Coordinates of C-alpha atoms in Angstrom, one line a residue:
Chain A
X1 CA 76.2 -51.4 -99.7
X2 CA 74.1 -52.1 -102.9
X3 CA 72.5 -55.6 -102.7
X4 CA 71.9 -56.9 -106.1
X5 CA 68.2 -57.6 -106.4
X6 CA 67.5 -60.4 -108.0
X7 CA 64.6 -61.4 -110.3
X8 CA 62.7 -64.5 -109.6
X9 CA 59.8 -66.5 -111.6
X10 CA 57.4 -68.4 -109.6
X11 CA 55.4 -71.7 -110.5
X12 CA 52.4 -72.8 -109.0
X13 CA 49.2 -74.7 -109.9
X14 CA 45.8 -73.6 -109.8
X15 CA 45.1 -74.2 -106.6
X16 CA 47.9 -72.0 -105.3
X17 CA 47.5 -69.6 -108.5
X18 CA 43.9 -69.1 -106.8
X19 CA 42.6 -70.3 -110.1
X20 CA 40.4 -72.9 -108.4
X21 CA 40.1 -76.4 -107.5
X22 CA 39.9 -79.5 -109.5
X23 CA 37.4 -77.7 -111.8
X24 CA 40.6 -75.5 -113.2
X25 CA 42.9 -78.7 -112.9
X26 CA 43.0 -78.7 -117.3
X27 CA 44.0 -75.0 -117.6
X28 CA 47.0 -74.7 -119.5
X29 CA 50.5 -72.5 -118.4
X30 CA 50.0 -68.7 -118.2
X31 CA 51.5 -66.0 -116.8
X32 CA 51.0 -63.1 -114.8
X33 CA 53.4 -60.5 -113.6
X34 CA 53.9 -59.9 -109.9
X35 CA 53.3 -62.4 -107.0
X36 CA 50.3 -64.2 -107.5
X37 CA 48.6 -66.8 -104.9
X38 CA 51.1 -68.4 -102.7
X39 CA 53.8 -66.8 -104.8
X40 CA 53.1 -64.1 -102.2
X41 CA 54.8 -66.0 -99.6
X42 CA 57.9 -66.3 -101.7
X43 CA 58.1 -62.3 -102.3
X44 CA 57.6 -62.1 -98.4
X45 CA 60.7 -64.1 -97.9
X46 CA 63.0 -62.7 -100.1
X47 CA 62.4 -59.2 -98.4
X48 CA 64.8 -56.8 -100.2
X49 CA 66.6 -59.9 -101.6
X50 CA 64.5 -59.7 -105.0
X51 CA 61.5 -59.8 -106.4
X52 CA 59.1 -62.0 -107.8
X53 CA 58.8 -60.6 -111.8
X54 CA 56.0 -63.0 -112.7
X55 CA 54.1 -66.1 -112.4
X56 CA 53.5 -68.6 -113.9
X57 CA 50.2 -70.8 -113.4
X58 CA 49.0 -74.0 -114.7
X59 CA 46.7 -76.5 -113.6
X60 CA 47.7 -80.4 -112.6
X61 CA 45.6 -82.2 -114.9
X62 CA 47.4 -80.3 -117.7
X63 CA 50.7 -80.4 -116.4
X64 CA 50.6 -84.2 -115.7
X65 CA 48.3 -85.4 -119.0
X66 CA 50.9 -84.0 -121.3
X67 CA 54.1 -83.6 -119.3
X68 CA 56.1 -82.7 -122.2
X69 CA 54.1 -80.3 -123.8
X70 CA 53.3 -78.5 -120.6
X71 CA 56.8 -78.1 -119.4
X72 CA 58.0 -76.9 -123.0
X73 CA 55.4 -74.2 -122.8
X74 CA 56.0 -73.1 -119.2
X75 CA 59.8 -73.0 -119.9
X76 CA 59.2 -70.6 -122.7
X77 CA 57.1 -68.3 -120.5
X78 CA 60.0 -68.1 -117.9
X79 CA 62.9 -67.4 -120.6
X80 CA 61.0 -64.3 -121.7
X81 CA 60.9 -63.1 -118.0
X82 CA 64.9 -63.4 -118.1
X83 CA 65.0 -64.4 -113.9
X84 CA 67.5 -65.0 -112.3
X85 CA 66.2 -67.6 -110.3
X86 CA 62.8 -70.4 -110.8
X87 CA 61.1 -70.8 -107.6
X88 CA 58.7 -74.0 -107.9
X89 CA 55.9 -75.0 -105.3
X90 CA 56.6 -75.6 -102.5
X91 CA 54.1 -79.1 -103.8
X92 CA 54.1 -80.7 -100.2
X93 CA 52.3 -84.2 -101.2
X94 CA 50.5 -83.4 -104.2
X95 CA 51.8 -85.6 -106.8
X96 CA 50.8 -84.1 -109.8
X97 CA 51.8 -81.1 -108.6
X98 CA 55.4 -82.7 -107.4
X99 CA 56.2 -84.1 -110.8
X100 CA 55.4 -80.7 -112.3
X101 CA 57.6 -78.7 -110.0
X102 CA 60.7 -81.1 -110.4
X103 CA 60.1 -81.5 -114.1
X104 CA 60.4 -77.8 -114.8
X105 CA 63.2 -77.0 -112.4
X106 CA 64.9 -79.7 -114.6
X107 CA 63.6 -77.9 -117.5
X108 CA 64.9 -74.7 -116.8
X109 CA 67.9 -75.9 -115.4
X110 CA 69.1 -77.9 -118.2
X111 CA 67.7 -75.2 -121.0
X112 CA 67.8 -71.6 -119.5
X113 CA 70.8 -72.4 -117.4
X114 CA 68.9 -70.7 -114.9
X115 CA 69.1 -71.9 -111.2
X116 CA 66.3 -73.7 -109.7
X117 CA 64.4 -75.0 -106.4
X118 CA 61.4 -76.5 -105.6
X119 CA 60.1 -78.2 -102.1
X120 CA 57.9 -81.2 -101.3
X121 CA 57.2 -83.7 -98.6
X122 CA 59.3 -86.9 -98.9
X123 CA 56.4 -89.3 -100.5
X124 CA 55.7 -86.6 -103.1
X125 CA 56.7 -89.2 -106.6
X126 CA 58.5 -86.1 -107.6
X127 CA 61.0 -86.6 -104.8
X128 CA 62.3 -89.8 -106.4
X129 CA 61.9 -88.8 -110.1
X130 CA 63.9 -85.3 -109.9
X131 CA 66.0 -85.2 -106.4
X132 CA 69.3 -86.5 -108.6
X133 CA 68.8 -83.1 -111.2
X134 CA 67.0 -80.8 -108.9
X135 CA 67.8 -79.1 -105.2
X136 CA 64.2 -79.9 -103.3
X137 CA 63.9 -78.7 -100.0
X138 CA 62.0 -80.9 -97.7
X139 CA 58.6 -79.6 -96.3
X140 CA 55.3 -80.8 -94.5
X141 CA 52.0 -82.7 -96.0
X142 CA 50.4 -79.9 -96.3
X143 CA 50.4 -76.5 -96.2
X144 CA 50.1 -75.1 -92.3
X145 CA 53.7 -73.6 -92.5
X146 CA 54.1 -72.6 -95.9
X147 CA 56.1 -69.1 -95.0
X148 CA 58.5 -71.4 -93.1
X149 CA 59.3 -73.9 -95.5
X150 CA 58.9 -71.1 -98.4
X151 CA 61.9 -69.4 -96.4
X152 CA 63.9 -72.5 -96.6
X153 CA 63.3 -72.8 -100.4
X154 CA 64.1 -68.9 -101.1
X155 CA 67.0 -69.0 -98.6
X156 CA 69.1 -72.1 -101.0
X157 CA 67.5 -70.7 -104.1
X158 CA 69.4 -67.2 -103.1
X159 CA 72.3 -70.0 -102.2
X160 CA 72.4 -71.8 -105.9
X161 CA 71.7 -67.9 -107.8
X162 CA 74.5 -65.9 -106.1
X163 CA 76.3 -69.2 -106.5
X164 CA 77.5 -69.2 -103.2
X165 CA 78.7 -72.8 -101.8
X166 CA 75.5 -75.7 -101.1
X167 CA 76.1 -77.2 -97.8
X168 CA 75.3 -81.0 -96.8
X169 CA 71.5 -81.9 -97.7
X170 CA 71.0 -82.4 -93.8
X171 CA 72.4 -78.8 -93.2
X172 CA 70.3 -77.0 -95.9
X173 CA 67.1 -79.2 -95.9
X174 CA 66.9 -80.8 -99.2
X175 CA 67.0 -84.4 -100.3
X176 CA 70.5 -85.6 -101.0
X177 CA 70.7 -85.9 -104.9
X178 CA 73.6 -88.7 -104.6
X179 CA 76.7 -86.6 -104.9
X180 CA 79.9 -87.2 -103.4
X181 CA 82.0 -84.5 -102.2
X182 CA 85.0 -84.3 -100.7
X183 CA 85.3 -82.4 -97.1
X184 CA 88.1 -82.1 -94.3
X185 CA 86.7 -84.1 -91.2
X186 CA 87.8 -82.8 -87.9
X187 CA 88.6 -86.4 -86.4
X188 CA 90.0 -89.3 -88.6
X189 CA 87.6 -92.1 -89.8
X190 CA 88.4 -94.5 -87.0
X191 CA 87.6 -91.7 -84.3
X192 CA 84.4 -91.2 -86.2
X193 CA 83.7 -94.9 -86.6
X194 CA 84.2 -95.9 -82.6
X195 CA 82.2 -93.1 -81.9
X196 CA 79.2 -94.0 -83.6
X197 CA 79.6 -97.6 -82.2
X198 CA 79.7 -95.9 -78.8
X199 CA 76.5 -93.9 -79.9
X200 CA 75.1 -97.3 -81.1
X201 CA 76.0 -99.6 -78.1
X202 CA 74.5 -96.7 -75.6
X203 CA 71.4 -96.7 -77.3
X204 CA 72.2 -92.9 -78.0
X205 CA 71.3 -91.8 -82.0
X206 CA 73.6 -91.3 -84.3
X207 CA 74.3 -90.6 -88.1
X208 CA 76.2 -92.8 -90.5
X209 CA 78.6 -91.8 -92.7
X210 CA 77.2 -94.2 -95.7
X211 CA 73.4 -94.4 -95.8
X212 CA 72.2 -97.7 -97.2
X213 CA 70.3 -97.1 -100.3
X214 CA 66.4 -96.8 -99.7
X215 CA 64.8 -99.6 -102.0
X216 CA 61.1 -99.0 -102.3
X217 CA 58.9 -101.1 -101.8
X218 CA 57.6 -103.2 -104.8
X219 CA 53.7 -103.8 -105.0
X220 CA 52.9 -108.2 -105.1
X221 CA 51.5 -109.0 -108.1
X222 CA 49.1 -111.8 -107.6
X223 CA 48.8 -114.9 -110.0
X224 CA 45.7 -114.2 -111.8
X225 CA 45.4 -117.9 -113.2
X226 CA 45.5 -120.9 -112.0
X227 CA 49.2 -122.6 -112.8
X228 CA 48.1 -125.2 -114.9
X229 CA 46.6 -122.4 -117.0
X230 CA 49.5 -120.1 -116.6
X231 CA 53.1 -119.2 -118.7
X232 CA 56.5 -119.5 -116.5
X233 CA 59.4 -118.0 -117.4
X234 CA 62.7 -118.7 -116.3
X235 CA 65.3 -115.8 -115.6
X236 CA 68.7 -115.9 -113.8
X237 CA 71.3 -113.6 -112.9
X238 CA 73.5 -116.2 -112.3
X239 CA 75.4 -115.9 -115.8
X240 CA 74.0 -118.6 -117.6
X241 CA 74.7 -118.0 -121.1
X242 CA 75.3 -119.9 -124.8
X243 CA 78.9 -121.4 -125.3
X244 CA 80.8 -118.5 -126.1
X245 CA 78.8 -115.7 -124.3
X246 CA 77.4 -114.2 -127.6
X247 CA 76.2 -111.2 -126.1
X248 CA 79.3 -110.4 -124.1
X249 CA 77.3 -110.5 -121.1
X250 CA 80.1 -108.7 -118.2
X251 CA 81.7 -111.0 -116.0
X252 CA 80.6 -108.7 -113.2
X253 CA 79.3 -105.2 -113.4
X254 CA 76.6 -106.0 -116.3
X255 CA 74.8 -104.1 -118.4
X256 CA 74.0 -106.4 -120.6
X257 CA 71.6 -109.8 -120.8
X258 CA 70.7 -112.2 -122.9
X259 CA 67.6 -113.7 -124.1
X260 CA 67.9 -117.7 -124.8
X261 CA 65.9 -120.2 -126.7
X262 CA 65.3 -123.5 -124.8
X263 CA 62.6 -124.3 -127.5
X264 CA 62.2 -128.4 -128.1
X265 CA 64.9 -128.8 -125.5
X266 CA 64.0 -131.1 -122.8
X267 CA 67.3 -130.3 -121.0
X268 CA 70.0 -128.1 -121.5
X269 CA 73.2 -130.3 -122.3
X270 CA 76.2 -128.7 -120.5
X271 CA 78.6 -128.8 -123.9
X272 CA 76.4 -125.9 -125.2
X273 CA 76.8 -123.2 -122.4
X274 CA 79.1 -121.3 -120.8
X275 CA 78.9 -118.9 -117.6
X276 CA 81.4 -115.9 -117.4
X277 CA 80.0 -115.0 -113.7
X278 CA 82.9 -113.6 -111.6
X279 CA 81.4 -113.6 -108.2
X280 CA 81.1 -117.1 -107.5
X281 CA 82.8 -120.4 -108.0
X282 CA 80.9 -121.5 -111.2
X283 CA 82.4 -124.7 -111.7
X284 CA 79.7 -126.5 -110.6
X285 CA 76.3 -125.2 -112.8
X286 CA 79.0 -125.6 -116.1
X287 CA 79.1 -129.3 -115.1
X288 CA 75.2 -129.3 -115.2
X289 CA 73.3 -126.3 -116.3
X290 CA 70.4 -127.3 -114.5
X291 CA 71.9 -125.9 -111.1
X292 CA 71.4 -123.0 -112.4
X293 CA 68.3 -123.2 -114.2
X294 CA 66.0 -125.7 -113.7
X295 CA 64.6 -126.6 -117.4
X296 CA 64.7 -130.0 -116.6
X297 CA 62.5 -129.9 -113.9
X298 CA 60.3 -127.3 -115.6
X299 CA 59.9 -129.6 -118.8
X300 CA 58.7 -132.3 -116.8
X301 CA 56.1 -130.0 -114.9
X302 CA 54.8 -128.7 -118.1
X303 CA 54.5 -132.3 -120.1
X304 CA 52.6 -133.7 -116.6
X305 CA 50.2 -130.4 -116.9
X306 CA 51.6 -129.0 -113.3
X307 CA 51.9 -125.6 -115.4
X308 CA 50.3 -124.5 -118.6
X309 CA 53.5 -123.8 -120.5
X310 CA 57.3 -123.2 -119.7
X311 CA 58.4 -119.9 -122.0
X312 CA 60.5 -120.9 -124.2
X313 CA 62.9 -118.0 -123.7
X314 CA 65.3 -118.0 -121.0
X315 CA 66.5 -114.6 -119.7
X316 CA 70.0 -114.1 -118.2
X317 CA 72.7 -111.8 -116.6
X318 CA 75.6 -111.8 -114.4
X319 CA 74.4 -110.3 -110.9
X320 CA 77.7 -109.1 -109.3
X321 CA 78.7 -105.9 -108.5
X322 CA 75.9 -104.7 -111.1
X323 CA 74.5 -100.9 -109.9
X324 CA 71.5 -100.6 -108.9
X325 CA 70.5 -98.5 -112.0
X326 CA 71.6 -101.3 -114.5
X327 CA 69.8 -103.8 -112.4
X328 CA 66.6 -101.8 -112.6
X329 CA 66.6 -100.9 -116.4
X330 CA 67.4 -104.7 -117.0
X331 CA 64.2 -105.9 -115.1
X332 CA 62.0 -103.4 -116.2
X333 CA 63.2 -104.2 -119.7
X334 CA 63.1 -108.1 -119.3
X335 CA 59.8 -108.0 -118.0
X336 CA 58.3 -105.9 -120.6
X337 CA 59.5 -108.5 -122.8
X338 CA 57.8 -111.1 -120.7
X339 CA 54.3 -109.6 -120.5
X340 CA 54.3 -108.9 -124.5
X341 CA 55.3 -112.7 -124.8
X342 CA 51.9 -113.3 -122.3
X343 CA 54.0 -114.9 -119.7
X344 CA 51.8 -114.6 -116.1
X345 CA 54.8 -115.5 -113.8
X346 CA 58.3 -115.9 -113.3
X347 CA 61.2 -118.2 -111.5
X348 CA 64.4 -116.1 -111.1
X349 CA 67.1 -118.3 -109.9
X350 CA 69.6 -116.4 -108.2
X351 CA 73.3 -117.0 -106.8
Chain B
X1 CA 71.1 -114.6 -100.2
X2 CA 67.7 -114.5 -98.8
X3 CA 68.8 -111.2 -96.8
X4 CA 69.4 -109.4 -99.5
X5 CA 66.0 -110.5 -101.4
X6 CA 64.4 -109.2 -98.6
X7 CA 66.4 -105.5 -98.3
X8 CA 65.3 -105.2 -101.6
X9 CA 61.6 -106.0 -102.1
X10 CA 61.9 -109.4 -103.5
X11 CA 57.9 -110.4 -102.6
X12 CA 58.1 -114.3 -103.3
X13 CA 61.5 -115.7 -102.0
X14 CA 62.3 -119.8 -101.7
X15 CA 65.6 -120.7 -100.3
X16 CA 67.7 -122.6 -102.5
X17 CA 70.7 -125.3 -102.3
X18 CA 73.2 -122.7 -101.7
X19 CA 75.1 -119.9 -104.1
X20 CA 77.0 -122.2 -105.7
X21 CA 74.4 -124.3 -107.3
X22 CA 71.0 -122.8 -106.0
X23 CA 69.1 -125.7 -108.0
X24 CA 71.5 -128.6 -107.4
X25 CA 74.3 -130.6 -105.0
X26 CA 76.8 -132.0 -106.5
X27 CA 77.5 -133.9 -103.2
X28 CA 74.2 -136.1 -104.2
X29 CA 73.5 -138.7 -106.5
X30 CA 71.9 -137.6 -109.7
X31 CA 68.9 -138.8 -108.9
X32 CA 68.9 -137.5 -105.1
X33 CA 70.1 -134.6 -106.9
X34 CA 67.1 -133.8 -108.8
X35 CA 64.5 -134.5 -106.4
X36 CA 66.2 -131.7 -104.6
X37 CA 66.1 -129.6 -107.4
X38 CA 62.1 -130.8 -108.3
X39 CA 61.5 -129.4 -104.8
X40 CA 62.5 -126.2 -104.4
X41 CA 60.7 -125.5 -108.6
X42 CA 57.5 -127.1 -106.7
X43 CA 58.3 -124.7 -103.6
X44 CA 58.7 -122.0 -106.2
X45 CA 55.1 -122.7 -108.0
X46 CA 53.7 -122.7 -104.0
X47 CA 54.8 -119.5 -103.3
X48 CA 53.6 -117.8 -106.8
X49 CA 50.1 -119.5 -105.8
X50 CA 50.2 -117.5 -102.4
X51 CA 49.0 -114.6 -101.9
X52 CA 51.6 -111.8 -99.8
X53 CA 51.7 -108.3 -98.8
X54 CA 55.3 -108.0 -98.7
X55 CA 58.3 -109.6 -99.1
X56 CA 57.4 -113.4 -97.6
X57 CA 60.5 -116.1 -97.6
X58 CA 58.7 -119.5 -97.8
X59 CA 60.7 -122.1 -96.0
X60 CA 60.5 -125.6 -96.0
X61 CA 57.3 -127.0 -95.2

């Protein structure tokens, strides 16, 4: 029987192009036909399966330094090798190198509609940046068993270019990208439920079914004044927001904040504000805002000197039921707000 | 909720008066009421003064 033979573009950097080190880090993409470097190791495992057509090289420093630009070229130098499949890496922990790979698979991906794979170690950054958009099988540090892990990669890429079915990320060794599928289970949930408490009570392993997210951890910023030098903001998610909610902040599932002026008030009087916060009783902070956020208190601290100077916008949402993506985008955004207003440290009140 | 501050990488967290009214009681006197309320912004100021390597819940000294 006549296997189709498939034609596959390889990416690597300069290191595995056998470019050189850190010296060759600012080359820009090229390409060369054939395997080249550890592209080798991917023509090795696809055998008679295909063939490595070309390569294409370029160095991190490039790549990283001006993403865009690097990725654009690079995915013009695959389309005019027509593959049928974009092998990137395997990156293990390089992070330049990681960003790169994912970057491009998304690339080609999302331009070429051409399949692609890359492979990494778990604390590559690329991991995080591209696992949602890109199949990236799991692999060492380093590179002691690159023909091993490179047979992992080729055997899903071969997977995702005949477009046979993907199987579980624990089955096929790449990092879950947060779908949901639908499968048949062979037992009903409360089998499978009693037996992972049985697992769990004899000490025995065993894998849930609903993976608590991962939250990473978050660096601690350290005051770099002292407080009777410094700006505080106040923030809530607790819904705090101007009699009749002019920003139409959600009642739970928000997307949205607002962004409040508490200039010249000493207080905030309770016949001025409103709190559309679904996921708790919020009878209590409308009878006196200051429940909720304390500019009372913070007024006082700033006339007696305690703190240099309360911001005089307050920052709000409703935190109920929000995902985890809105919450992120909303933080990252209110904060960037807060450091161009010069504030050096927040209170978040929370319910 | 201190818990869930943890789980997710809150670094500086001061227990409050509860979910209803973190900053407040409506069970004290308005007075009582914001002495309570002074204290935990004061906590707050403490903990942004300290130094942490990780997610730290300051309790009441």
């Amino acid at each position: 029987m006549a296997t189709e033979t498939l034609r596959v573009v390889c990416y690597v950097n300069q290191f595995f192009g056998q470019l050189g080190g850190e010296e060759k880090a600012g080359v820009g993409p090229q390409v060369m036909n054939g395997a080249v470097g550890a592209a080798r190791a991917v023509q090795q495992a696809l055998g008679d399966a295909g063939t490595v057509a070309a390569t294409v090289i370029c160095g991190d420093n490039y790549a990283a330094e001006q993403a865009e630009r690097a990725v654009a070229e690079m995915v013009a130098l695959v389309a005019a090798v027509r593959p049928d499949l974009v092998v990137a890496g395997p990156a293990f922990l390089a992070g330049r190198y990681g960003v790169a790979c994912g970057a491009l698979c998304a690339a080609v991906q999302a331009g070429l509609k051409i399949p692609a794979v890359t492979g990494m170690h778990a604390e590559n950054p690329g991991v995080e940046l591209y696992r949602r958009q890109v199949y990236i099988v799991q692999t060492g540090a380093e590179a002691t068993r690159m023909l091993a892990e490179v047979k992992r990669l080729v055997a899903l890429g071969l997977k995702l270019a005949r477009c046979e079915a993907i199987g579980a990320p624990a089955t096929e060794g790449y990092f879950a990208r947060g779908v949901t599928r639908n499968v048949v289970a062979g037992a009903s949930a409360a089998d499978r439920a009693i037996a992972m408490l049985l697992e769990k009570l004899a000490g025995r392993p065993f894998a849930s079914e609903v993976p608590r997210p991962a939250f990473p951890p978050v660096p601690a910023p350290r005051l770099a004044k002292a407080l009777e030098g410094a700006t505080i903001a106040l923030v809530t998610d607790g819904g705090l927001v101007p009699r009749g909610n002019p920003d139409g902040i959600e009642a739970l599932n928000a997307t949205r904040y607002g962004a409040y002026s508490i200039e010249g008030k000493a207080s905030l009087d309770a016949a001025q504000y409103d709190n559309p916060h679904r996921g708790y009783d919020t009878t209590w902070v409308k009878q006196d805002p200051h429940r909720l956020v304390p500019v009372d208190v913070a007024r006082e601290l700033e006339q007696s000197g305690a703190i240099g100077k309360l911001h005089e916008t307050v920052y709000s949402t409703v935190g109920v039921a929000t995902t985890l993506a809105h919450s992120a985008r909303m933080g990252a955004e209110i904060a960037e707000k807060l450091r161009a207003a010069g504030v050096d440290a927040v209170i978040l009140t929370s319910t | 909720m201190t818990p869930v501050a943890v789980m997710v990488g809150a670094n500086r967290i001061v227990p409050a008066a509860g979910i209803i009214h973190p900053l407040g009681s409506a069970d004290l006197s308005p007075d009582d009421e914001k002495a309570l309320r002074r204290r935990i912004v004061e906590q707050a100021l403490q903990a942004l003064r300290t130094e942490v390597a990780g997610p730290t819940v300051f309790t009441r000294e």
